[in-house]
Amino acid sequence: ELDKLLSDAKIGTDLIQSLGDGMRKLSESTNSLGSVVDAGSANNEFVTNIKAAATNVSKLSDSYIKASDSLTAISNADGQNYGEQLQRVSKNLSTLNSVYELQIQGTKEYVESSAKAYNNITELLQYLDASVEDTKRYKDEIHVLGKNLSALNTVYGNMLTAMNFNR
């Protein structure tokens, strides 16, 4: 009787299996994002959120398996109400799947922008290091110039003294 309700609701084993496969792929994708996130040392909180999302996806997959087992166990019960509930569960799981896909996409974009910002900061620090060296050279050259001017003033002073002495 449940098989009849499932076929009337156009919910076949292919749809249930496809939904389970989608949840597993989502879990694998979320787990693989963890290795990308580890590249940014400044994103520890972000890594924690990704791991929590992976755990939630895993729990969702376990819940889906339990729901599937429960549906098999109640296959002898009266069907129309269960068929409607199954449709609602299917819609809810589909919605959750979409939400997790959006979250993963947003997470991926955040990781990419964080990596870009990190690279830009690294480049800025390199430029700052180079400018510090240039500033040190400038300071040294100004010091040498000051010494040379002082020596030149001494020479001119001596010349003026010698010229005034003969008068």
PDB file of C-alpha atoms in Angstrom:
ATOM      1  CA  GLU A   1       0.000   0.000   0.000  1.00  0.00           C
ATOM      2  CA  LEU A   2       2.908   2.365   0.736  1.00  0.00           C
ATOM      3  CA  ASP A   3       4.398   1.491  -2.643  1.00  0.00           C
ATOM      4  CA  LYS A   4       1.148   2.602  -4.253  1.00  0.00           C
ATOM      5  CA  LEU A   5       1.216   5.881  -2.323  1.00  0.00           C
ATOM      6  CA  LEU A   6       4.842   6.479  -3.234  1.00  0.00           C
ATOM      7  CA  SER A   7       4.143   5.832  -6.892  1.00  0.00           C
ATOM      8  CA  ASP A   8       1.025   8.079  -6.770  1.00  0.00           C
ATOM      9  CA  ALA A   9       3.169  10.816  -5.218  1.00  0.00           C
ATOM     10  CA  LYS A  10       5.803  10.162  -7.909  1.00  0.00           C
ATOM     11  CA  ILE A  11       8.395   9.428  -5.242  1.00  0.00           C
ATOM     12  CA  GLY A  12      10.390   6.442  -6.350  1.00  0.00           C
ATOM     13  CA  THR A  13      13.434   4.719  -5.027  1.00  0.00           C
ATOM     14  CA  ASP A  14      15.442   6.651  -7.620  1.00  0.00           C
ATOM     15  CA  LEU A  15      14.406   9.955  -6.022  1.00  0.00           C
ATOM     16  CA  ILE A  16      15.167   8.705  -2.510  1.00  0.00           C
ATOM     17  CA  GLN A  17      18.498   7.228  -3.612  1.00  0.00           C
ATOM     18  CA  SER A  18      19.332  10.402  -5.572  1.00  0.00           C
ATOM     19  CA  LEU A  19      18.555  12.492  -2.514  1.00  0.00           C
ATOM     20  CA  GLY A  20      20.820  10.277  -0.386  1.00  0.00           C
ATOM     21  CA  ASP A  21      23.597  10.520  -2.995  1.00  0.00           C
ATOM     22  CA  GLY A  22      23.195  14.287  -3.068  1.00  0.00           C
ATOM     23  CA  MET A  23      23.523  14.458   0.707  1.00  0.00           C
ATOM     24  CA  ARG A  24      26.678  12.295   0.610  1.00  0.00           C
ATOM     25  CA  LYS A  25      28.182  14.481  -2.137  1.00  0.00           C
ATOM     26  CA  LEU A  26      27.313  17.580  -0.132  1.00  0.00           C
ATOM     27  CA  SER A  27      29.037  16.075   2.905  1.00  0.00           C
ATOM     28  CA  GLU A  28      32.121  15.193   0.830  1.00  0.00           C
ATOM     29  CA  SER A  29      32.212  18.691  -0.678  1.00  0.00           C
ATOM     30  CA  THR A  30      31.957  20.267   2.745  1.00  0.00           C
ATOM     31  CA  ASN A  31      34.712  18.006   4.087  1.00  0.00           C
ATOM     32  CA  SER A  32      36.982  18.887   1.147  1.00  0.00           C
ATOM     33  CA  LEU A  33      36.484  22.594   1.835  1.00  0.00           C
ATOM     34  CA  GLY A  34      38.139  22.023   5.226  1.00  0.00           C
ATOM     35  CA  SER A  35      41.509  21.437   3.526  1.00  0.00           C
ATOM     36  CA  VAL A  36      41.145  24.651   1.493  1.00  0.00           C
ATOM     37  CA  VAL A  37      40.331  26.637   4.604  1.00  0.00           C
ATOM     38  CA  ASP A  38      43.439  25.353   6.424  1.00  0.00           C
ATOM     39  CA  ALA A  39      45.527  27.388   3.939  1.00  0.00           C
ATOM     40  CA  GLY A  40      44.467  30.667   5.599  1.00  0.00           C
ATOM     41  CA  SER A  41      45.986  30.747   9.081  1.00  0.00           C
ATOM     42  CA  ALA A  42      43.844  33.749  10.031  1.00  0.00           C
ATOM     43  CA  ASN A  43      40.601  31.812   9.534  1.00  0.00           C
ATOM     44  CA  ASN A  44      40.473  29.488  12.570  1.00  0.00           C
ATOM     45  CA  GLU A  45      36.914  30.495  13.378  1.00  0.00           C
ATOM     46  CA  PHE A  46      35.962  29.909   9.787  1.00  0.00           C
ATOM     47  CA  VAL A  47      37.458  26.394   9.878  1.00  0.00           C
ATOM     48  CA  THR A  48      35.417  25.659  12.978  1.00  0.00           C
ATOM     49  CA  ASN A  49      32.243  26.750  11.172  1.00  0.00           C
ATOM     50  CA  ILE A  50      33.045  24.539   8.173  1.00  0.00           C
ATOM     51  CA  LYS A  51      33.678  21.549  10.419  1.00  0.00           C
ATOM     52  CA  ALA A  52      30.382  22.231  12.193  1.00  0.00           C
ATOM     53  CA  ALA A  53      28.637  22.399   8.808  1.00  0.00           C
ATOM     54  CA  ALA A  54      30.215  19.067   7.813  1.00  0.00           C
ATOM     55  CA  THR A  55      29.043  17.550  11.085  1.00  0.00           C
ATOM     56  CA  ASN A  56      25.539  18.901  10.485  1.00  0.00           C
ATOM     57  CA  VAL A  57      25.503  17.479   6.963  1.00  0.00           C
ATOM     58  CA  SER A  58      26.645  14.133   8.324  1.00  0.00           C
ATOM     59  CA  LYS A  59      23.907  14.261  10.974  1.00  0.00           C
ATOM     60  CA  LEU A  60      21.410  15.212   8.284  1.00  0.00           C
ATOM     61  CA  SER A  61      22.528  12.235   6.198  1.00  0.00           C
ATOM     62  CA  ASP A  62      22.151   9.954   9.238  1.00  0.00           C
ATOM     63  CA  SER A  63      18.695  11.410   9.864  1.00  0.00           C
ATOM     64  CA  TYR A  64      17.797  10.755   6.252  1.00  0.00           C
ATOM     65  CA  ILE A  65      18.911   7.124   6.554  1.00  0.00           C
ATOM     66  CA  LYS A  66      16.890   6.744   9.765  1.00  0.00           C
ATOM     67  CA  ALA A  67      13.863   8.333   8.086  1.00  0.00           C
ATOM     68  CA  SER A  68      14.220   5.937   5.163  1.00  0.00           C
ATOM     69  CA  ASP A  69      14.439   2.976   7.558  1.00  0.00           C
ATOM     70  CA  SER A  70      11.383   4.248   9.444  1.00  0.00           C
ATOM     71  CA  LEU A  71       9.418   4.527   6.209  1.00  0.00           C
ATOM     72  CA  THR A  72      10.269   0.930   5.405  1.00  0.00           C
ATOM     73  CA  ALA A  73       9.136  -0.153   8.892  1.00  0.00           C
ATOM     74  CA  ILE A  74       5.759   1.606   8.608  1.00  0.00           C
ATOM     75  CA  SER A  75       5.016   0.387   5.100  1.00  0.00           C
ATOM     76  CA  ASN A  76       2.073  -1.659   6.423  1.00  0.00           C
ATOM     77  CA  ALA A  77       0.347   1.388   7.982  1.00  0.00           C
ATOM     78  CA  ASP A  78      -2.434   3.441   6.409  1.00  0.00           C
ATOM     79  CA  GLY A  79      -0.950   5.343   3.507  1.00  0.00           C
ATOM     80  CA  GLN A  80      -2.354   8.682   2.436  1.00  0.00           C
ATOM     81  CA  ASN A  81      -1.209  10.562   5.540  1.00  0.00           C
ATOM     82  CA  TYR A  82       2.258   9.004   5.300  1.00  0.00           C
ATOM     83  CA  GLY A  83       2.467   9.831   1.609  1.00  0.00           C
ATOM     84  CA  GLU A  84       1.774  13.502   2.352  1.00  0.00           C
ATOM     85  CA  GLN A  85       4.328  13.469   5.152  1.00  0.00           C
ATOM     86  CA  LEU A  86       6.852  11.852   2.850  1.00  0.00           C
ATOM     87  CA  GLN A  87       6.273  14.594   0.288  1.00  0.00           C
ATOM     88  CA  ARG A  88       6.820  17.236   2.983  1.00  0.00           C
ATOM     89  CA  VAL A  89       9.996  15.507   4.149  1.00  0.00           C
ATOM     90  CA  SER A  90      11.209  15.307   0.562  1.00  0.00           C
ATOM     91  CA  LYS A  91      10.514  19.014   0.015  1.00  0.00           C
ATOM     92  CA  ASN A  92      12.210  19.916   3.304  1.00  0.00           C
ATOM     93  CA  LEU A  93      15.283  17.837   2.469  1.00  0.00           C
ATOM     94  CA  SER A  94      15.434  19.405  -0.971  1.00  0.00           C
ATOM     95  CA  THR A  95      15.224  22.870   0.598  1.00  0.00           C
ATOM     96  CA  LEU A  96      17.939  22.000   3.119  1.00  0.00           C
ATOM     97  CA  ASN A  97      20.108  20.677   0.309  1.00  0.00           C
ATOM     98  CA  SER A  98      19.716  23.983  -1.548  1.00  0.00           C
ATOM     99  CA  VAL A  99      20.521  25.981   1.585  1.00  0.00           C
ATOM    100  CA  TYR A 100      23.678  23.948   2.224  1.00  0.00           C
ATOM    101  CA  GLU A 101      24.759  24.375  -1.399  1.00  0.00           C
ATOM    102  CA  LEU A 102      24.346  28.155  -1.046  1.00  0.00           C
ATOM    103  CA  GLN A 103      26.256  28.102   2.228  1.00  0.00           C
ATOM    104  CA  ILE A 104      29.088  26.126   0.647  1.00  0.00           C
ATOM    105  CA  GLN A 105      29.216  28.553  -2.290  1.00  0.00           C
ATOM    106  CA  GLY A 106      29.345  31.519   0.104  1.00  0.00           C
ATOM    107  CA  THR A 107      32.031  29.794   2.128  1.00  0.00           C
ATOM    108  CA  LYS A 108      34.088  29.136  -0.985  1.00  0.00           C
ATOM    109  CA  GLU A 109      33.827  32.797  -2.031  1.00  0.00           C
ATOM    110  CA  TYR A 110      34.833  33.896   1.467  1.00  0.00           C
ATOM    111  CA  VAL A 111      37.879  31.626   1.416  1.00  0.00           C
ATOM    112  CA  GLU A 112      38.923  32.962  -1.980  1.00  0.00           C
ATOM    113  CA  SER A 113      38.546  36.591  -0.891  1.00  0.00           C
ATOM    114  CA  SER A 114      40.424  35.871   2.362  1.00  0.00           C
ATOM    115  CA  ALA A 115      43.292  34.317   0.413  1.00  0.00           C
ATOM    116  CA  LYS A 116      43.392  37.323  -1.909  1.00  0.00           C
ATOM    117  CA  ALA A 117      43.426  39.733   1.046  1.00  0.00           C
ATOM    118  CA  TYR A 118      46.195  37.718   2.697  1.00  0.00           C
ATOM    119  CA  ASN A 119      48.272  37.878  -0.499  1.00  0.00           C
ATOM    120  CA  ASN A 120      47.711  41.638  -0.753  1.00  0.00           C
ATOM    121  CA  ILE A 121      48.781  42.152   2.859  1.00  0.00           C
ATOM    122  CA  THR A 122      51.901  40.055   2.257  1.00  0.00           C
ATOM    123  CA  GLU A 123      52.758  42.164  -0.784  1.00  0.00           C
ATOM    124  CA  LEU A 124      52.200  45.372   1.218  1.00  0.00           C
ATOM    125  CA  LEU A 125      54.558  44.146   3.937  1.00  0.00           C
ATOM    126  CA  GLN A 126      57.216  43.410   1.329  1.00  0.00           C
ATOM    127  CA  TYR A 127      56.900  46.953  -0.011  1.00  0.00           C
ATOM    128  CA  LEU A 128      57.140  48.354   3.505  1.00  0.00           C
ATOM    129  CA  ASP A 129      60.301  46.346   4.151  1.00  0.00           C
ATOM    130  CA  ALA A 130      61.825  47.704   0.932  1.00  0.00           C
ATOM    131  CA  SER A 131      60.907  51.287   1.858  1.00  0.00           C
ATOM    132  CA  VAL A 132      62.516  50.886   5.296  1.00  0.00           C
ATOM    133  CA  GLU A 133      65.795  49.929   3.632  1.00  0.00           C
ATOM    134  CA  ASP A 134      65.546  52.905   1.264  1.00  0.00           C
ATOM    135  CA  THR A 135      64.855  55.238   4.205  1.00  0.00           C
ATOM    136  CA  LYS A 136      67.932  53.949   6.040  1.00  0.00           C
ATOM    137  CA  ARG A 137      70.103  54.591   2.969  1.00  0.00           C
ATOM    138  CA  TYR A 138      68.599  58.083   2.619  1.00  0.00           C
ATOM    139  CA  LYS A 139      69.403  58.856   6.266  1.00  0.00           C
ATOM    140  CA  ASP A 140      72.985  57.644   5.855  1.00  0.00           C
ATOM    141  CA  GLU A 141      73.459  59.735   2.706  1.00  0.00           C
ATOM    142  CA  ILE A 142      72.054  62.852   4.438  1.00  0.00           C
ATOM    143  CA  HIS A 143      74.517  62.281   7.269  1.00  0.00           C
ATOM    144  CA  VAL A 144      77.441  62.049   4.790  1.00  0.00           C
ATOM    145  CA  LEU A 145      76.181  65.174   3.002  1.00  0.00           C
ATOM    146  CA  GLY A 146      76.102  67.048   6.328  1.00  0.00           C
ATOM    147  CA  LYS A 147      79.693  66.047   7.075  1.00  0.00           C
ATOM    148  CA  ASN A 148      80.795  67.150   3.610  1.00  0.00           C
ATOM    149  CA  LEU A 149      79.048  70.525   4.014  1.00  0.00           C
ATOM    150  CA  SER A 150      80.711  71.018   7.385  1.00  0.00           C
ATOM    151  CA  ALA A 151      84.117  70.265   5.880  1.00  0.00           C
ATOM    152  CA  LEU A 152      83.416  72.627   2.977  1.00  0.00           C
ATOM    153  CA  ASN A 153      82.387  75.398   5.399  1.00  0.00           C
ATOM    154  CA  THR A 154      85.653  74.897   7.267  1.00  0.00           C
ATOM    155  CA  VAL A 155      87.623  75.242   4.012  1.00  0.00           C
ATOM    156  CA  TYR A 156      85.750  78.432   3.049  1.00  0.00           C
ATOM    157  CA  GLY A 157      86.168  79.806   6.555  1.00  0.00           C
ATOM    158  CA  ASN A 158      89.915  79.230   6.378  1.00  0.00           C
ATOM    159  CA  MET A 159      90.050  80.883   2.953  1.00  0.00           C
ATOM    160  CA  LEU A 160      88.214  83.961   4.253  1.00  0.00           C
ATOM    161  CA  THR A 161      90.470  84.134   7.287  1.00  0.00           C
ATOM    162  CA  ALA A 162      93.552  83.945   5.063  1.00  0.00           C
ATOM    163  CA  MET A 163      92.218  86.687   2.794  1.00  0.00           C
ATOM    164  CA  ASN A 164      91.425  89.003   5.722  1.00  0.00           C
ATOM    165  CA  PHE A 165      94.808  88.345   7.334  1.00  0.00           C
ATOM    166  CA  ASN A 166      96.749  89.905   4.417  1.00  0.00           C
ATOM    167  CA  ARG A 167      94.942  93.228   4.591  1.00  0.00           C
TER     168      ARG A 167
END
